[in-house]
XYZ file of C-alpha atoms in Angstrom:
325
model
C 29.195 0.655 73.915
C 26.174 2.845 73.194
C 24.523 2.738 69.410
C 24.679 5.278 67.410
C 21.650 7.767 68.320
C 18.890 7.737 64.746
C 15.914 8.378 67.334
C 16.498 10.767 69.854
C 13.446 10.752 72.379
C 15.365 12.380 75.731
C 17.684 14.533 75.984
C 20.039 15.277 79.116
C 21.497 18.772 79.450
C 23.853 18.813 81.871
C 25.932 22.397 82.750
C 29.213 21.608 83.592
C 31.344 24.148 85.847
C 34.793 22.732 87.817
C 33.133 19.377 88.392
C 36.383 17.381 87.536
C 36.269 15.516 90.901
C 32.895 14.437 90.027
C 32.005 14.635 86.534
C 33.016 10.593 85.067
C 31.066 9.475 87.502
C 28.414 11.484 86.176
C 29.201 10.527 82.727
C 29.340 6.996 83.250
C 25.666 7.011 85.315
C 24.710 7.864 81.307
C 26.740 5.424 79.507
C 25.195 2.723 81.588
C 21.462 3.961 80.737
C 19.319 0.711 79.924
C 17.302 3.232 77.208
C 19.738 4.367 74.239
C 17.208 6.317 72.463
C 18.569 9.693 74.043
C 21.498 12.202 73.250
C 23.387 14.145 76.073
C 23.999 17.930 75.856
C 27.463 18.791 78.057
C 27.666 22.466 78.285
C 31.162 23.381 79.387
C 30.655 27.096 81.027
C 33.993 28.482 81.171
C 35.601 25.838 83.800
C 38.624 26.616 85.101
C 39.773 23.259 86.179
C 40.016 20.319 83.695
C 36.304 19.311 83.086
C 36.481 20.302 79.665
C 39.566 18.008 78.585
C 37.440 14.655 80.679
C 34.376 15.502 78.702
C 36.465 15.333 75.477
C 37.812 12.246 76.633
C 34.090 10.878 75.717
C 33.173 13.098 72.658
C 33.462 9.669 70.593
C 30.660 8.490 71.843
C 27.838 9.060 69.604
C 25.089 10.330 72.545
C 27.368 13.162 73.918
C 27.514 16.786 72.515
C 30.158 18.909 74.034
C 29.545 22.698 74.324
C 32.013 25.005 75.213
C 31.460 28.699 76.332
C 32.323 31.527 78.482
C 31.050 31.135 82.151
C 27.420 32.945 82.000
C 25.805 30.878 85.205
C 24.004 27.540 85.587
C 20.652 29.116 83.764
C 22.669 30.204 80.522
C 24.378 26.652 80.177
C 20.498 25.041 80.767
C 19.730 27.541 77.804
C 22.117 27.137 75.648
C 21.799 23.149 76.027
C 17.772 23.770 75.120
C 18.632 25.489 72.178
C 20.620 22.954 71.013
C 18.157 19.647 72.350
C 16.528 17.648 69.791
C 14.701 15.453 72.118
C 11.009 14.721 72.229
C 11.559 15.163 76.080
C 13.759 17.068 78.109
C 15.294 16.573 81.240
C 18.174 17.902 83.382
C 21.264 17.044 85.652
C 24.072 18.482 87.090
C 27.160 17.093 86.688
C 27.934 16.968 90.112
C 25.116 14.340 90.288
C 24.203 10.549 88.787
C 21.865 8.945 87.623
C 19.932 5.266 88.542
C 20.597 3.120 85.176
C 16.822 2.637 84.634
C 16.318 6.705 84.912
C 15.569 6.732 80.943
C 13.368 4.092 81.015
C 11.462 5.104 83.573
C 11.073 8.529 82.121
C 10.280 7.407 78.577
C 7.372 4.860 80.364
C 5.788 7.530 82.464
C 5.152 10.376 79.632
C 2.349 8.689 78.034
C 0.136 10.763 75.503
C -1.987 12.717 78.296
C 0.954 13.710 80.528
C 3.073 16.920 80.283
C 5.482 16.231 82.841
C 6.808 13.093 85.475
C 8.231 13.557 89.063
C 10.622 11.299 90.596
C 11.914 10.693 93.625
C 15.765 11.335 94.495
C 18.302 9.642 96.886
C 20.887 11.236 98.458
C 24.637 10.842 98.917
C 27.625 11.842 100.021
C 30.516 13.339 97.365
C 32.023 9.515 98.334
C 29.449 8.349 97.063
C 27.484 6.601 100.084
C 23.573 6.601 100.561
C 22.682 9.173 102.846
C 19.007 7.606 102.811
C 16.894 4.747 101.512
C 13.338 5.955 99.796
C 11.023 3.331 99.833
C 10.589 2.626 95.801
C 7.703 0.984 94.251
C 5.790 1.108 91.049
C 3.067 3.231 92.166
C 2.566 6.457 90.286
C 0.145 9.357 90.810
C -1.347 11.294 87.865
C -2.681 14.400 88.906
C -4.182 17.310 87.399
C -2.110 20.536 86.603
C -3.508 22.447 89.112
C -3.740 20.211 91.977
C 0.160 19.562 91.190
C 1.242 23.097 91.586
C -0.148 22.689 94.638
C 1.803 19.177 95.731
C 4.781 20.703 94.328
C 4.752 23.979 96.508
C 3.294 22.361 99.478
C 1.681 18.571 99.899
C 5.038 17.525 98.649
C 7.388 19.783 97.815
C 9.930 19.392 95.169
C 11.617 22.945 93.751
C 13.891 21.729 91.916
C 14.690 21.067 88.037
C 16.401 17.431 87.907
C 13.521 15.019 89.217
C 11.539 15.906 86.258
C 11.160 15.350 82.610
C 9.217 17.433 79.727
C 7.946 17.677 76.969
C 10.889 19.152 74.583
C 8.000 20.527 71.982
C 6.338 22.733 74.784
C 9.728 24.282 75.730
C 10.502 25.033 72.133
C 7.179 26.374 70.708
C 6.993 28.518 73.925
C 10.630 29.623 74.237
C 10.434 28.576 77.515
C 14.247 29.871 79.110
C 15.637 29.933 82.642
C 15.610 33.723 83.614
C 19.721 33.932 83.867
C 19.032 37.076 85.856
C 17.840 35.177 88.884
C 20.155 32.899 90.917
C 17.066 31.294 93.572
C 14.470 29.248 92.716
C 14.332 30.583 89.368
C 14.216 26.636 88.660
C 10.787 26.528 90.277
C 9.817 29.571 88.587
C 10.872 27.853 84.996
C 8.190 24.963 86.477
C 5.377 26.937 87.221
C 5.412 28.602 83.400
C 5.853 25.165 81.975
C 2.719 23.819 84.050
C 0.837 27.193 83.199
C 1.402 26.789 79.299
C -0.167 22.538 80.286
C -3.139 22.727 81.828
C -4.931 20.417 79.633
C -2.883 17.825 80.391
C -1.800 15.755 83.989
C 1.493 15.774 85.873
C 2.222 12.110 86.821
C 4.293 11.521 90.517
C 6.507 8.143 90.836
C 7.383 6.754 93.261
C 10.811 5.452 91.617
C 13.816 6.744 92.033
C 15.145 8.612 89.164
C 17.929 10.494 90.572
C 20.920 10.143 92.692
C 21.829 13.698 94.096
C 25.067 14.713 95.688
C 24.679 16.736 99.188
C 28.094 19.035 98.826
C 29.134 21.802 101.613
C 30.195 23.698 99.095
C 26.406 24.099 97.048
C 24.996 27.101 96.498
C 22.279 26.761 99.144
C 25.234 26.662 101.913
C 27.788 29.626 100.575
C 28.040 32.251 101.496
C 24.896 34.518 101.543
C 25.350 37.422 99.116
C 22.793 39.920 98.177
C 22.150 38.332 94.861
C 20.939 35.292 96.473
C 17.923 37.718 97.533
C 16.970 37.294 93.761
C 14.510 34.698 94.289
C 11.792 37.614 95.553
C 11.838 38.065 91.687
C 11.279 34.261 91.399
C 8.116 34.649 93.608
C 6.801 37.896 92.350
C 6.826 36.302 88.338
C 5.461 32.838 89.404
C 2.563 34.266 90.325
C 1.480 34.990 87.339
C 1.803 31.106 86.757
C -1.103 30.431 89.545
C -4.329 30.969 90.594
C -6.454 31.540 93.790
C -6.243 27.856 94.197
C -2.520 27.840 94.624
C -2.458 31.290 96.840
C -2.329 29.357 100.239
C 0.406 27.328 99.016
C 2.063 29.602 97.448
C 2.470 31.993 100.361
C 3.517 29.501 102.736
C 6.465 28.464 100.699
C 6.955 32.276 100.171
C 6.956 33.313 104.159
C 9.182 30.417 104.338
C 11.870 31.194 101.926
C 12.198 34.847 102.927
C 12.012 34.582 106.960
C 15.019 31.759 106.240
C 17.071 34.449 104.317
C 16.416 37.656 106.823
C 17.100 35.084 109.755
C 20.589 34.205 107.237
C 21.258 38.154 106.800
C 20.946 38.800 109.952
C 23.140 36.369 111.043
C 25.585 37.203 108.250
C 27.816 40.268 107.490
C 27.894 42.628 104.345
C 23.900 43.393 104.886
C 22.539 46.948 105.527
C 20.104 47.440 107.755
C 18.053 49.355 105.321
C 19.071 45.971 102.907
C 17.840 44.105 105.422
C 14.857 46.164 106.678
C 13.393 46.187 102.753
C 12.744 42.401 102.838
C 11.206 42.496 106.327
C 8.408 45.018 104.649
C 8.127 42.760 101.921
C 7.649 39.930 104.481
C 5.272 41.613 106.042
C 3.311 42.573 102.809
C 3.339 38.739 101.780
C 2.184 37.212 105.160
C -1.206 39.419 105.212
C -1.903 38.193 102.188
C -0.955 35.089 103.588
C -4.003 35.631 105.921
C -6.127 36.558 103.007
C -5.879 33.129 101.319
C -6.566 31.393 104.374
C -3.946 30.192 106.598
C -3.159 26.532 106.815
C -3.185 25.160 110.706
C 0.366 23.930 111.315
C 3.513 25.034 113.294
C 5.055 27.138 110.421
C 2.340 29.520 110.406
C 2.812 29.950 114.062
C 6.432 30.920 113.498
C 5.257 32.781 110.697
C 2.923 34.908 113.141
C 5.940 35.233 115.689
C 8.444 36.516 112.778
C 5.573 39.312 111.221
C 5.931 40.661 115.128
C 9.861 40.500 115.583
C 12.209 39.291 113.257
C 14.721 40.457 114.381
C 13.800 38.715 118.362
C 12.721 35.499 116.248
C 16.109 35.334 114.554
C 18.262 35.751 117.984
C 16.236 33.705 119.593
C 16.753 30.925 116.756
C 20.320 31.332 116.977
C 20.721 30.673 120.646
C 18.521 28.039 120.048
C 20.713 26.339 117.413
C 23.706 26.825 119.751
């Protein structure tokens, strides 16, 4: 049984939409925690199956807070769940996903006095729950400077996601630093970069423990079907960059050229896209890779295909496809 929370240093929002096949074993990854100083922020967003009756099913214990609202998106549940956080950190997980038992611990021991944020590594599985690989884990951690992290986290080693990391709840608060619930790509990565921007006098520390189990589905977001809004994360890209500086261009471009040539190569492989739909991201492909060239290209095989997809796209993407078949 976990003791009543009197000092809450972490708190866990999770957004919760139709994850009844998953969500107690989400639940119980946090009831076997070997830290109890933490609370857990459930925000129910207008689920349609029963998620919100198993999550009541816990509301005795004295950790979990249940929120229930309309459905808004995954980035109104993470903001409603901030406003709500007490935590002197702040970290994230979807309930799809578990957690290791010593992720709270580990956590609480990385964010010493000088550090504004901690990366972890993550394992993967199936919805069954097997390992779909083994990361080597060890107690070796990296602090790094702000700056030189944006740059491992665009690039060196590239983690764009929310739930491998843990913040300081104070910086999110004084800032009002919110999720952009207009976006619906990367605008996780884009809530990073302003965090890291508002920290610069501080390090970001990288573990190499694992501090997050994370659940490869067919059905995620990143392998739905492609709609139009999924296009949003240009908007991610164009507002980061006010987050960065020449330092982080090269980076920052790559991952850019990357992102959009995968989504053009998607739409036009997909139906429901214009041409002239279609077409507008190609000029804004363009645009970014001369800039691209501007920064300083980095030597590797992506900025070969890069090169290849500023000249033909549209040849680059048919030729991928009868590649891939």
């Amino acid at each position: 049984m976990l003791n009543p929370v009197n000092d809450v240093l972490l708190s866990v929002i999770v957004p919760v939409y139709n994850a009844a096949a998953y969500l107690e074993r989400c639940i119980e990854s946090l009831i076997q925690q070997d830290e109890s100083r933490f609370e857990v922020i459930f925000i129910n967003d207008g689920s349609t199956d029963h998620s919100l009756s198993l999550l009541q099913n816990y509301a005795h214990y004295p950790h979990f807070h249940i929120i229930d609202k309309v459905n808004g998106g995954v980035s109104s549940a993470r903001n409603h769940g901030i406003r709500a956080s007490r935590g002197k950190f702040l970290c994230f997980l979807d309930a799809d996903d578990f957690l290791p038992s010593t992720a709270f611990s580990t956590w609480l021991c990385l964010m010493q006095q000088n550090v504004c944020m901690a990366v972890g590594q993550s394992q993967h599985f199936t919805p069954q729950g097997q390992a779909l690989d083994f990361p080597v884990a060890s107690d070796h951690a990296r602090p790094m400077a702000v700056s030189a992290a944006i740059n491992e986290l665009l690039y060196f080693n590239p983690r764009h996601g929310i739930c491998d990391k843990v913040f300081r709840g104070d910086v999110i608060r004084q800032h009002h630093l919110r999720f952009n619930e207009d976006i619906y790509n990367f605008e996780d990565l884009l809530f990073v970069m302003n965090y890291l921007w508002l920290q610069q006098h501080r390090q970001v520390v990288f573990s190499d423990k694992v501090v997050y189990h994370y659940v490869k589905s067919a059905h995620s977001a990143t392998r739905s079907s492609l709609k139009e809004k999924h296009f949003s994360f240009a908007r991610s890209f164009s507002s980061m960059k006010a987050f960065l500086s020449a330092q982080h261009h090269r980076c920052y471009y790559h991952l850019y050229l990357k992102v959009t040539s995968s989504y053009i190569y998607k739409a036009l492989n997909s139906e429901g896209f214009s041409r002239d739909f279609i077409d507008e991201y190609i000029a804004l492909y363009r645009q970014s890779f001369k800039s691209y060239l501007s920064s300083g290209l980095m030597i590797n095989a992506w900025s070969l295909y890069f090169t290849f997809f500023f000249l033909s796209p549209r040849l680059v993407s048919r030729l991928r496809k009868w590649v891939r078949k």
